[in-house]
PDB file of C-alpha atoms in Angstrom:
ATOM      1  CA  MET A   1      27.814  14.950   1.930  1.00  0.00           C
ATOM      2  CA  ASN A   2      29.107  12.080  -0.209  1.00  0.00           C
ATOM      3  CA  ASN A   3      27.000  10.663  -2.959  1.00  0.00           C
ATOM      4  CA  PHE A   4      25.751   6.769  -2.506  1.00  0.00           C
ATOM      5  CA  ASP A   5      23.186   4.563  -3.689  1.00  0.00           C
ATOM      6  CA  PHE A   6      21.387   2.539  -0.739  1.00  0.00           C
ATOM      7  CA  ARG A   7      19.050  -0.240  -1.625  1.00  0.00           C
ATOM      8  CA  SER A   8      16.117  -0.608   0.384  1.00  0.00           C
ATOM      9  CA  VAL A   9      12.826   0.582  -1.484  1.00  0.00           C
ATOM     10  CA  PRO A  10      14.212  -1.373  -3.439  1.00  0.00           C
ATOM     11  CA  THR A  11      16.669   1.671  -4.159  1.00  0.00           C
ATOM     12  CA  LEU A  12      17.518   4.569  -2.644  1.00  0.00           C
ATOM     13  CA  ILE A  13      19.396   7.076  -4.553  1.00  0.00           C
ATOM     14  CA  ASN A  14      21.093   9.879  -2.416  1.00  0.00           C
ATOM     15  CA  ARG A  15      23.003  12.247  -4.932  1.00  0.00           C
ATOM     16  CA  ILE A  16      23.301  15.990  -5.183  1.00  0.00           C
ATOM     17  CA  GLY A  17      21.484  16.771  -8.851  1.00  0.00           C
ATOM     18  CA  ALA A  18      19.653  13.591  -8.879  1.00  0.00           C
ATOM     19  CA  ALA A  19      16.706  15.439  -9.734  1.00  0.00           C
ATOM     20  CA  ALA A  20      17.732  17.290 -12.500  1.00  0.00           C
ATOM     21  CA  ASN A  21      18.600  14.200 -14.273  1.00  0.00           C
ATOM     22  CA  LEU A  22      15.407  12.343 -13.349  1.00  0.00           C
ATOM     23  CA  ALA A  23      14.926  11.273 -16.997  1.00  0.00           C
ATOM     24  CA  GLU A  24      18.287   9.462 -17.260  1.00  0.00           C
ATOM     25  CA  ILE A  25      17.500   7.765 -13.797  1.00  0.00           C
ATOM     26  CA  LEU A  26      13.970   6.648 -15.074  1.00  0.00           C
ATOM     27  CA  LEU A  27      15.130   5.422 -18.447  1.00  0.00           C
ATOM     28  CA  ARG A  28      17.868   3.341 -16.838  1.00  0.00           C
ATOM     29  CA  HIS A  29      15.180   1.684 -14.986  1.00  0.00           C
ATOM     30  CA  TYR A  30      11.952   1.525 -17.239  1.00  0.00           C
ATOM     31  CA  PRO A  31      13.488   1.919 -20.715  1.00  0.00           C
ATOM     32  CA  GLN A  32      10.120   1.563 -22.543  1.00  0.00           C
ATOM     33  CA  LEU A  33       8.658   4.480 -20.491  1.00  0.00           C
ATOM     34  CA  ARG A  34       6.712   7.249 -22.080  1.00  0.00           C
ATOM     35  CA  ARG A  35       4.330   8.968 -19.502  1.00  0.00           C
ATOM     36  CA  VAL A  36       4.720  10.410 -16.520  1.00  0.00           C
ATOM     37  CA  LEU A  37       2.591  12.248 -13.740  1.00  0.00           C
ATOM     38  CA  ILE A  38       4.068  14.214 -11.056  1.00  0.00           C
ATOM     39  CA  VAL A  39       1.949  14.784  -7.924  1.00  0.00           C
ATOM     40  CA  THR A  40       2.973  17.885  -5.832  1.00  0.00           C
ATOM     41  CA  ASP A  41       1.556  20.943  -4.456  1.00  0.00           C
ATOM     42  CA  ARG A  42       1.074  24.606  -5.686  1.00  0.00           C
ATOM     43  CA  GLY A  43       3.700  26.024  -3.384  1.00  0.00           C
ATOM     44  CA  PHE A  44       6.364  23.481  -4.277  1.00  0.00           C
ATOM     45  CA  LEU A  45       5.805  24.015  -7.859  1.00  0.00           C
ATOM     46  CA  ALA A  46       5.803  27.918  -7.582  1.00  0.00           C
ATOM     47  CA  THR A  47       9.457  27.903  -5.852  1.00  0.00           C
ATOM     48  CA  GLY A  48      10.693  26.373  -9.627  1.00  0.00           C
ATOM     49  CA  LEU A  49      12.590  23.569  -7.720  1.00  0.00           C
ATOM     50  CA  ALA A  50      10.619  21.055 -10.065  1.00  0.00           C
ATOM     51  CA  ALA A  51      11.474  22.644 -13.136  1.00  0.00           C
ATOM     52  CA  PRO A  52      14.618  21.033 -13.743  1.00  0.00           C
ATOM     53  CA  SER A  53      13.214  17.614 -13.516  1.00  0.00           C
ATOM     54  CA  ILE A  54      10.305  18.432 -15.780  1.00  0.00           C
ATOM     55  CA  ALA A  55      12.672  19.861 -18.547  1.00  0.00           C
ATOM     56  CA  SER A  56      14.866  16.698 -17.899  1.00  0.00           C
ATOM     57  CA  LEU A  57      11.834  14.402 -18.561  1.00  0.00           C
ATOM     58  CA  GLU A  58      10.493  16.590 -21.261  1.00  0.00           C
ATOM     59  CA  ASN A  59      14.059  16.788 -23.276  1.00  0.00           C
ATOM     60  CA  ALA A  60      14.242  12.805 -22.995  1.00  0.00           C
ATOM     61  CA  GLY A  61      10.903  12.906 -25.278  1.00  0.00           C
ATOM     62  CA  LEU A  62       8.490  11.984 -22.511  1.00  0.00           C
ATOM     63  CA  HIS A  63       5.098  13.015 -21.818  1.00  0.00           C
ATOM     64  CA  VAL A  64       4.782  14.887 -18.491  1.00  0.00           C
ATOM     65  CA  SER A  65       1.895  15.629 -16.629  1.00  0.00           C
ATOM     66  CA  VAL A  66       1.579  17.604 -13.400  1.00  0.00           C
ATOM     67  CA  TYR A  67      -0.894  17.333 -10.796  1.00  0.00           C
ATOM     68  CA  ALA A  68      -0.489  19.965  -8.324  1.00  0.00           C
ATOM     69  CA  ASP A  69      -3.560  20.218  -6.157  1.00  0.00           C
ATOM     70  CA  VAL A  70      -2.083  18.140  -3.117  1.00  0.00           C
ATOM     71  CA  GLN A  71      -2.819  20.020   0.392  1.00  0.00           C
ATOM     72  CA  ALA A  72      -1.856  18.599   3.712  1.00  0.00           C
ATOM     73  CA  ASP A  73      -3.614  15.885   5.037  1.00  0.00           C
ATOM     74  CA  PRO A  74      -5.483  14.917   1.620  1.00  0.00           C
ATOM     75  CA  PRO A  75      -9.137  14.173   1.519  1.00  0.00           C
ATOM     76  CA  GLU A  76     -10.290  11.112  -0.554  1.00  0.00           C
ATOM     77  CA  ASN A  77     -11.726  13.519  -3.193  1.00  0.00           C
ATOM     78  CA  LEU A  78      -8.360  15.126  -3.695  1.00  0.00           C
ATOM     79  CA  VAL A  79      -6.890  11.498  -4.392  1.00  0.00           C
ATOM     80  CA  LEU A  80      -9.892  10.708  -6.662  1.00  0.00           C
ATOM     81  CA  GLN A  81      -9.134  14.059  -8.518  1.00  0.00           C
ATOM     82  CA  ALA A  82      -5.428  12.789  -8.889  1.00  0.00           C
ATOM     83  CA  LEU A  83      -6.319   9.616  -9.991  1.00  0.00           C
ATOM     84  CA  ALA A  84      -8.654  10.768 -12.825  1.00  0.00           C
ATOM     85  CA  HIS A  85      -5.819  13.175 -13.863  1.00  0.00           C
ATOM     86  CA  ALA A  86      -3.279  10.374 -14.235  1.00  0.00           C
ATOM     87  CA  ARG A  87      -5.772   8.303 -16.100  1.00  0.00           C
ATOM     88  CA  GLN A  88      -6.755  11.023 -18.411  1.00  0.00           C
ATOM     89  CA  HIS A  89      -3.067  11.531 -19.208  1.00  0.00           C
ATOM     90  CA  GLN A  90      -2.833   7.502 -19.572  1.00  0.00           C
ATOM     91  CA  THR A  91      -0.147   7.703 -16.943  1.00  0.00           C
ATOM     92  CA  GLU A  92       2.759   4.730 -16.990  1.00  0.00           C
ATOM     93  CA  LEU A  93       4.970   5.833 -13.962  1.00  0.00           C
ATOM     94  CA  VAL A  94       4.243   8.193 -11.069  1.00  0.00           C
ATOM     95  CA  ILE A  95       6.656  10.425  -8.961  1.00  0.00           C
ATOM     96  CA  GLY A  96       5.729  11.935  -5.792  1.00  0.00           C
ATOM     97  CA  MET A  97       7.550  15.176  -5.269  1.00  0.00           C
ATOM     98  CA  GLY A  98       7.071  17.132  -2.475  1.00  0.00           C
ATOM     99  CA  GLY A  99       6.363  16.556   1.476  1.00  0.00           C
ATOM    100  CA  GLY A 100       4.564  13.653   2.705  1.00  0.00           C
ATOM    101  CA  SER A 101       0.968  14.563   1.429  1.00  0.00           C
ATOM    102  CA  SER A 102       2.188  14.648  -2.127  1.00  0.00           C
ATOM    103  CA  MET A 103       4.203  11.220  -1.758  1.00  0.00           C
ATOM    104  CA  ASP A 104       1.253   9.705   0.079  1.00  0.00           C
ATOM    105  CA  VAL A 105      -1.209  10.872  -3.001  1.00  0.00           C
ATOM    106  CA  ALA A 106       1.369   9.816  -5.516  1.00  0.00           C
ATOM    107  CA  LYS A 107       1.179   5.990  -3.474  1.00  0.00           C
ATOM    108  CA  LEU A 108      -2.564   6.073  -3.764  1.00  0.00           C
ATOM    109  CA  VAL A 109      -2.754   6.986  -7.558  1.00  0.00           C
ATOM    110  CA  ALA A 110       0.139   4.615  -8.480  1.00  0.00           C
ATOM    111  CA  VAL A 111      -2.176   1.790  -6.616  1.00  0.00           C
ATOM    112  CA  LEU A 112      -5.536   2.857  -8.096  1.00  0.00           C
ATOM    113  CA  ALA A 113      -4.416   3.768 -11.429  1.00  0.00           C
ATOM    114  CA  ASN A 114      -4.826   0.017 -12.992  1.00  0.00           C
ATOM    115  CA  SER A 115      -7.180  -0.854 -10.266  1.00  0.00           C
ATOM    116  CA  ARG A 116     -10.836  -1.457  -9.913  1.00  0.00           C
ATOM    117  CA  GLN A 117     -10.668  -1.253  -6.451  1.00  0.00           C
ATOM    118  CA  ALA A 118     -12.468   1.475  -4.589  1.00  0.00           C
ATOM    119  CA  LEU A 119     -10.226   3.834  -2.496  1.00  0.00           C
ATOM    120  CA  SER A 120     -12.236   3.231   0.757  1.00  0.00           C
ATOM    121  CA  ASP A 121     -11.936  -0.356   0.098  1.00  0.00           C
ATOM    122  CA  MET A 122      -7.876  -0.247   0.773  1.00  0.00           C
ATOM    123  CA  TYR A 123      -8.308   1.271   4.305  1.00  0.00           C
ATOM    124  CA  GLY A 124      -6.189  -0.927   6.562  1.00  0.00           C
ATOM    125  CA  ILE A 125      -3.648  -3.245   6.625  1.00  0.00           C
ATOM    126  CA  ASP A 126      -3.116  -5.556   3.529  1.00  0.00           C
ATOM    127  CA  LYS A 127      -6.457  -4.573   1.600  1.00  0.00           C
ATOM    128  CA  ILE A 128      -4.503  -3.519  -1.372  1.00  0.00           C
ATOM    129  CA  GLN A 129      -5.299  -5.508  -4.501  1.00  0.00           C
ATOM    130  CA  GLY A 130      -3.627  -5.512  -8.001  1.00  0.00           C
ATOM    131  CA  GLN A 131      -0.501  -4.578  -9.494  1.00  0.00           C
ATOM    132  CA  ARG A 132       0.693  -0.616  -9.109  1.00  0.00           C
ATOM    133  CA  LEU A 133       2.328   1.591 -11.535  1.00  0.00           C
ATOM    134  CA  PRO A 134       5.936   2.152 -10.706  1.00  0.00           C
ATOM    135  CA  LEU A 135       6.542   4.632  -8.378  1.00  0.00           C
ATOM    136  CA  ILE A 136       9.401   7.135  -7.706  1.00  0.00           C
ATOM    137  CA  GLN A 137       9.323   9.001  -4.608  1.00  0.00           C
ATOM    138  CA  ILE A 138      11.222  12.245  -4.070  1.00  0.00           C
ATOM    139  CA  PRO A 139      10.916  14.028  -0.676  1.00  0.00           C
ATOM    140  CA  THR A 140      11.681  17.926  -0.407  1.00  0.00           C
ATOM    141  CA  THR A 141      11.147  17.985   3.175  1.00  0.00           C
ATOM    142  CA  ALA A 142      12.759  16.314   6.228  1.00  0.00           C
ATOM    143  CA  GLY A 143      10.804  13.960   8.439  1.00  0.00           C
ATOM    144  CA  THR A 144       7.579  12.171   7.246  1.00  0.00           C
ATOM    145  CA  GLY A 145       9.655   9.188   5.586  1.00  0.00           C
ATOM    146  CA  SER A 146       6.822   8.736   3.097  1.00  0.00           C
ATOM    147  CA  GLU A 147       9.607   8.034   0.531  1.00  0.00           C
ATOM    148  CA  VAL A 148      10.164   4.648   2.334  1.00  0.00           C
ATOM    149  CA  THR A 149       7.135   3.579   3.992  1.00  0.00           C
ATOM    150  CA  PRO A 150       4.078   1.631   2.488  1.00  0.00           C
ATOM    151  CA  ILE A 151       1.768   3.642   4.404  1.00  0.00           C
ATOM    152  CA  ALA A 152      -0.681   6.560   2.947  1.00  0.00           C
ATOM    153  CA  ILE A 153      -2.592   9.005   4.982  1.00  0.00           C
ATOM    154  CA  VAL A 154      -6.126  10.028   3.354  1.00  0.00           C
ATOM    155  CA  THR A 155      -8.599  12.009   5.201  1.00  0.00           C
ATOM    156  CA  THR A 156     -12.302  11.399   5.125  1.00  0.00           C
ATOM    157  CA  GLY A 157     -13.900  13.656   8.220  1.00  0.00           C
ATOM    158  CA  ALA A 158     -15.490  10.821   9.482  1.00  0.00           C
ATOM    159  CA  THR A 159     -13.130  10.791  12.505  1.00  0.00           C
ATOM    160  CA  ASN A 160     -12.868  14.393  13.622  1.00  0.00           C
ATOM    161  CA  ALA A 161     -13.995  15.579  16.821  1.00  0.00           C
ATOM    162  CA  ASP A 162     -16.630  17.839  17.203  1.00  0.00           C
ATOM    163  CA  ILE A 163     -15.138  19.474  20.126  1.00  0.00           C
ATOM    164  CA  ALA A 164     -11.607  19.206  21.702  1.00  0.00           C
ATOM    165  CA  ILE A 165     -11.442  20.407  25.317  1.00  0.00           C
ATOM    166  CA  LEU A 166      -7.999  20.769  26.491  1.00  0.00           C
ATOM    167  CA  ASP A 167      -7.559  21.512  30.181  1.00  0.00           C
ATOM    168  CA  ALA A 168      -3.871  21.913  31.643  1.00  0.00           C
ATOM    169  CA  GLU A 169      -4.920  20.435  34.738  1.00  0.00           C
ATOM    170  CA  LEU A 170      -5.379  17.181  33.657  1.00  0.00           C
ATOM    171  CA  THR A 171      -1.370  16.851  32.611  1.00  0.00           C
ATOM    172  CA  LEU A 172       0.099  18.216  36.041  1.00  0.00           C
ATOM    173  CA  GLY A 173       0.400  15.179  37.661  1.00  0.00           C
ATOM    174  CA  LEU A 174       1.361  12.780  35.100  1.00  0.00           C
ATOM    175  CA  SER A 175       5.014  11.140  35.160  1.00  0.00           C
ATOM    176  CA  CYS A 176       7.353  12.293  32.216  1.00  0.00           C
ATOM    177  CA  GLU A 177       8.546   8.530  32.021  1.00  0.00           C
ATOM    178  CA  LYS A 178       5.341   6.746  31.867  1.00  0.00           C
ATOM    179  CA  LYS A 179       3.397   6.282  28.706  1.00  0.00           C
ATOM    180  CA  TYR A 180      -0.009   6.454  28.595  1.00  0.00           C
ATOM    181  CA  PRO A 181      -2.060   5.063  25.829  1.00  0.00           C
TER     182      PRO A 181
END
């Protein structure tokens, strides 16, 4: 694969080894930066793959805090815990590193860190108020696209079904071509 930079997010960097040179990239864009938060999950952190990025940041003199309690389809309370962590460490920039859930939590923390808006007031389209912190997304899986979308998934439990019934007979006569709402 050839290295390239692509501007859409407004900047998308595709470069082997970029994560190990994270401080250089960040300081080029944010020269006054001093405090960063990495949002990830315990499984990814345990692989050691985040270590070069963390070392790059620390070797550049940046204060690095890590919130590694992200789980799939993060519930509201997890987002609020990550937010409290960010505020406690006076985060200036948020890095989502991992799968879609880690990046979604990072998005929400970046938006909420300097805001008085409640998380629940953001649910829906065009509901976010205020200015977010700078946000860097580093996906470690392929598929969600969370690094380039403005959407974040949070679960409340309020919409979970009480019972789900699967009956294969109901699908036997359906057309493969027709789309059903």
